[in-house]
Each structure stands twice: as structure tokens, then as C-alpha cells.
Amino acid sequence: MLESLLVASHRLLILSRDFTVSSSTINFGRNAEPLTGEHMEEFREAFRLFDKDGDGTITTKELGTVMRSMGENPTETELLDMINEVDVDGNGTIDFSEFLTMMSRKVKESEAEMELREAFKVFDRDNNGFINAEELRYVMNSLGEKLTEEEVEEIIKDADSDGDGRINYEDFLNMMTGK
């Protein structure tokens, strides 16, 4: 039953993770707007601005400044993790190519989060922040998944972490991401 919900929910989500870089665009997925040369130049300019010594790389300190200028507030540990994830050459700094890889991951995470929020809103028909059995049954039926009352209750029970008979966003997120 839970698998039926996951399958139906995934119909609502388009989680394409195709990422390609060409000389003129960066494409984060089939349905995402690709970054144009203009956007790439903005990233390049931001990169240059915070590459204080002009050596073509940024350190964790410089990365923190870049991320904060983009509205993020990463911790030192998060900055180190980001560098380690994309530091292909293992030198402890990020060059522009590595920077683009890192930023594409952040964009993908944001897109996935937005898509999950939108899917939750589809199920939460009365916009009260919860999915109840009636809402779940309605959406599943409209997606072609005819569930019995028992199946709906089982899905709710499996996903409902606090036992109130409803699925909140955190429950939905955990269910959709397999956490």
C-alpha cells in the first residue's frame, strides 16, 4: 500500500536529475530552466569577486562569503563538507568548475524540496498542514489508485510519526525520501 502512495506521488513529482554543462548553458534537469551564459557569467563574477588573491580558487573562508552573498548561511563544517564533496583534485580549495558542480547540487536540492512541498499541497486539499484519510483517498483515486479504506488507514499509520491519524509535511518528506 505504501508503495502505491509512493508510485502515485512520484507521478506528481518530476525529479529528473540530468545535469549537463555546455559552453553556453547549464541544465539542471528536463523541466528546470537551464542557466544561460549570462547566469554562468554571474557565477563567474561572484567567484572572481570572492577569490581575493586572484589565484583561481576559493578557500572555505572565501566560500562562506560567497554562500552568504547568495542568501545561504552555512556552518564551517558545512563549508568543509561542500569543499570535500566537489574538490576533485583534493587540494582543499575550489576552482570554478568545482564551484559550478557544488552550486548545481544546491539548486537540485532546492528544486526537489519545492517539488515535494508542491506534492504535499496537492494531497493537503484543505491547506491545514496535514493529509487525512479522506484527502489521501481522494488524490489517490484521482491518480487512478483505487484504495480500500483499510489500505488508506495502513498508509496513514505507516507514515504518521506522532499517531494523530494524519500525515504532516515531515512525515510526508520522510515517506517520500525513504528516511
Coordinates of C-alpha atoms in Angstrom, one line a residue:
M1 CA 0.0 0.0 0.0
L2 CA 2.8 2.4 0.9
E3 CA 4.3 1.6 -2.5
S4 CA 1.1 2.7 -4.2
L5 CA 1.3 6.0 -2.5
L6 CA 5.0 6.4 -3.4
V7 CA 4.3 5.5 -7.1
A8 CA 1.3 7.9 -7.3
S9 CA 3.2 10.6 -5.5
H10 CA 6.1 10.3 -7.8
R11 CA 3.7 10.9 -10.7
L12 CA 3.2 14.3 -9.2
L13 CA 7.0 14.9 -9.0
I14 CA 9.4 15.2 -11.9
L15 CA 12.7 14.6 -10.2
S16 CA 14.9 14.4 -13.3
R17 CA 18.5 14.8 -12.2
D18 CA 20.1 15.3 -15.6
F19 CA 22.9 17.8 -15.2
T20 CA 24.9 18.8 -18.2
V21 CA 27.3 21.7 -18.8
S22 CA 27.9 23.1 -22.2
S23 CA 29.8 26.2 -23.3
S24 CA 26.6 28.3 -23.2
T25 CA 24.2 26.7 -20.7
I26 CA 24.0 24.7 -17.5
N27 CA 21.0 22.4 -17.5
F28 CA 19.8 21.1 -14.1
G29 CA 17.0 18.8 -15.4
R30 CA 14.4 18.3 -18.1
N31 CA 11.9 20.7 -16.5
A32 CA 14.3 23.2 -15.0
E33 CA 15.3 26.4 -16.7
P34 CA 18.9 26.0 -17.8
L35 CA 21.4 28.6 -16.7
T36 CA 22.3 30.7 -19.7
G37 CA 25.7 32.1 -20.5
E38 CA 24.5 35.2 -18.7
H39 CA 23.9 33.2 -15.5
M40 CA 27.2 31.4 -15.8
E41 CA 28.9 34.8 -16.1
E42 CA 27.1 35.9 -12.9
F43 CA 28.5 32.8 -11.2
R44 CA 31.9 33.5 -12.7
E45 CA 31.8 37.1 -11.5
A46 CA 30.7 36.1 -8.0
F47 CA 33.5 33.6 -8.0
R48 CA 36.1 36.2 -9.0
L49 CA 34.8 38.7 -6.5
F50 CA 35.5 36.4 -3.6
D51 CA 38.7 34.9 -4.9
K52 CA 40.5 37.6 -3.0
D53 CA 44.0 36.6 -4.0
G54 CA 43.0 36.0 -7.7
D55 CA 44.6 32.6 -7.7
G56 CA 41.6 30.9 -9.4
T57 CA 40.5 29.1 -6.3
I58 CA 38.4 29.8 -3.2
T59 CA 39.1 28.6 0.3
T60 CA 36.5 27.7 2.9
K61 CA 36.6 31.3 4.2
E62 CA 36.0 32.7 0.8
L63 CA 33.3 30.1 0.1
G64 CA 31.5 31.2 3.2
T65 CA 31.5 34.7 1.9
V66 CA 30.2 33.6 -1.5
M67 CA 27.4 31.5 0.0
R68 CA 26.3 34.2 2.4
S69 CA 26.1 36.7 -0.5
M70 CA 23.7 34.2 -2.2
G71 CA 21.4 34.1 0.9
E72 CA 22.9 30.9 2.4
N73 CA 24.3 30.7 6.0
P74 CA 26.5 27.6 6.1
T75 CA 28.4 26.5 9.2
E76 CA 32.2 25.9 9.0
T77 CA 31.5 22.1 9.0
E78 CA 29.1 22.5 6.1
L79 CA 31.6 24.5 4.2
L80 CA 34.3 21.9 4.7
D81 CA 31.8 19.2 3.6
M82 CA 30.9 21.2 0.5
I83 CA 34.5 21.6 -0.4
N84 CA 35.3 17.9 0.2
E85 CA 32.3 16.8 -1.9
V86 CA 33.5 18.7 -5.0
D87 CA 37.2 19.0 -4.5
V88 CA 38.1 16.7 -7.4
D89 CA 41.8 17.4 -7.2
G90 CA 41.9 17.2 -3.4
N91 CA 43.8 20.4 -2.9
G92 CA 41.3 21.8 -0.2
T93 CA 40.1 24.6 -2.4
I94 CA 37.5 25.0 -5.1
D95 CA 38.2 26.1 -8.7
F96 CA 35.4 27.5 -10.9
S97 CA 34.5 24.1 -12.4
E98 CA 34.2 22.6 -8.9
F99 CA 32.2 25.7 -7.8
L100 CA 29.6 25.1 -10.6
T101 CA 29.3 21.5 -9.6
M102 CA 28.6 22.5 -6.0
M103 CA 26.1 25.1 -6.9
S104 CA 24.2 22.7 -9.2
R105 CA 23.8 20.4 -6.2
K106 CA 22.3 23.2 -4.1
V107 CA 19.9 24.1 -6.9
K108 CA 18.8 20.5 -7.3
E109 CA 18.2 20.2 -3.6
S110 CA 16.1 23.3 -3.6
E111 CA 14.1 22.1 -6.6
A112 CA 13.5 18.7 -5.0
E113 CA 12.3 20.4 -1.8
M114 CA 10.0 22.7 -3.8
E115 CA 8.6 19.8 -5.7
L116 CA 7.9 17.8 -2.5
R117 CA 6.2 20.8 -1.0
E118 CA 4.0 21.2 -4.1
A119 CA 3.1 17.5 -4.0
F120 CA 2.2 17.8 -0.3
K121 CA -0.1 20.7 -1.1
V122 CA -1.8 18.6 -3.7
F123 CA -2.7 16.0 -1.1
D124 CA -3.4 18.6 1.6
R125 CA -6.6 19.8 -0.1
D126 CA -7.9 21.9 2.8
N127 CA -4.4 23.5 3.4
N128 CA -4.3 22.8 7.1
G129 CA -0.8 21.3 7.0
F130 CA -2.0 17.7 7.3
I131 CA -3.1 14.9 5.0
N132 CA -6.0 13.0 6.4
A133 CA -7.5 9.7 5.1
E134 CA -10.2 11.4 3.1
E135 CA -7.7 13.7 1.3
L136 CA -5.3 10.8 0.7
R137 CA -8.1 8.6 -0.7
Y138 CA -9.4 11.4 -3.0
V139 CA -6.0 12.2 -4.5
M140 CA -5.0 8.5 -4.9
N141 CA -8.4 7.8 -6.6
S142 CA -7.9 10.8 -9.0
L143 CA -4.4 9.3 -9.9
G144 CA -6.1 6.0 -10.7
E145 CA -5.1 4.2 -7.5
K146 CA -8.4 2.9 -6.0
L147 CA -7.5 2.1 -2.4
T148 CA -9.8 0.5 0.2
E149 CA -10.4 2.2 3.5
E150 CA -8.1 -0.3 5.1
E151 CA -5.3 0.4 2.7
V152 CA -5.6 4.2 3.2
E153 CA -5.6 3.7 7.0
E154 CA -2.5 1.5 6.7
I155 CA -0.6 4.1 4.7
I156 CA -1.6 6.8 7.2
K157 CA -0.5 4.5 10.1
D158 CA 2.9 3.7 8.4
A159 CA 3.7 7.4 7.7
D160 CA 2.2 9.0 10.8
S161 CA 5.0 9.5 13.3
D162 CA 3.0 11.1 16.1
G163 CA 0.0 8.8 16.0
D164 CA -2.6 11.6 15.4
G165 CA -4.1 9.9 12.3
R166 CA -2.7 12.5 9.9
I167 CA 0.4 12.9 7.8
N168 CA 2.2 16.2 8.4
Y169 CA 4.9 17.6 6.0
E170 CA 7.7 16.0 7.9
D171 CA 6.0 12.6 7.8
F172 CA 5.4 13.1 4.1
L173 CA 9.0 14.1 3.5
N174 CA 10.3 11.1 5.4
M175 CA 8.0 8.8 3.5
M176 CA 8.9 10.2 0.1
T177 CA 12.7 10.2 0.8
G178 CA 12.7 6.8 2.5
K179 CA 14.0 8.1 5.8

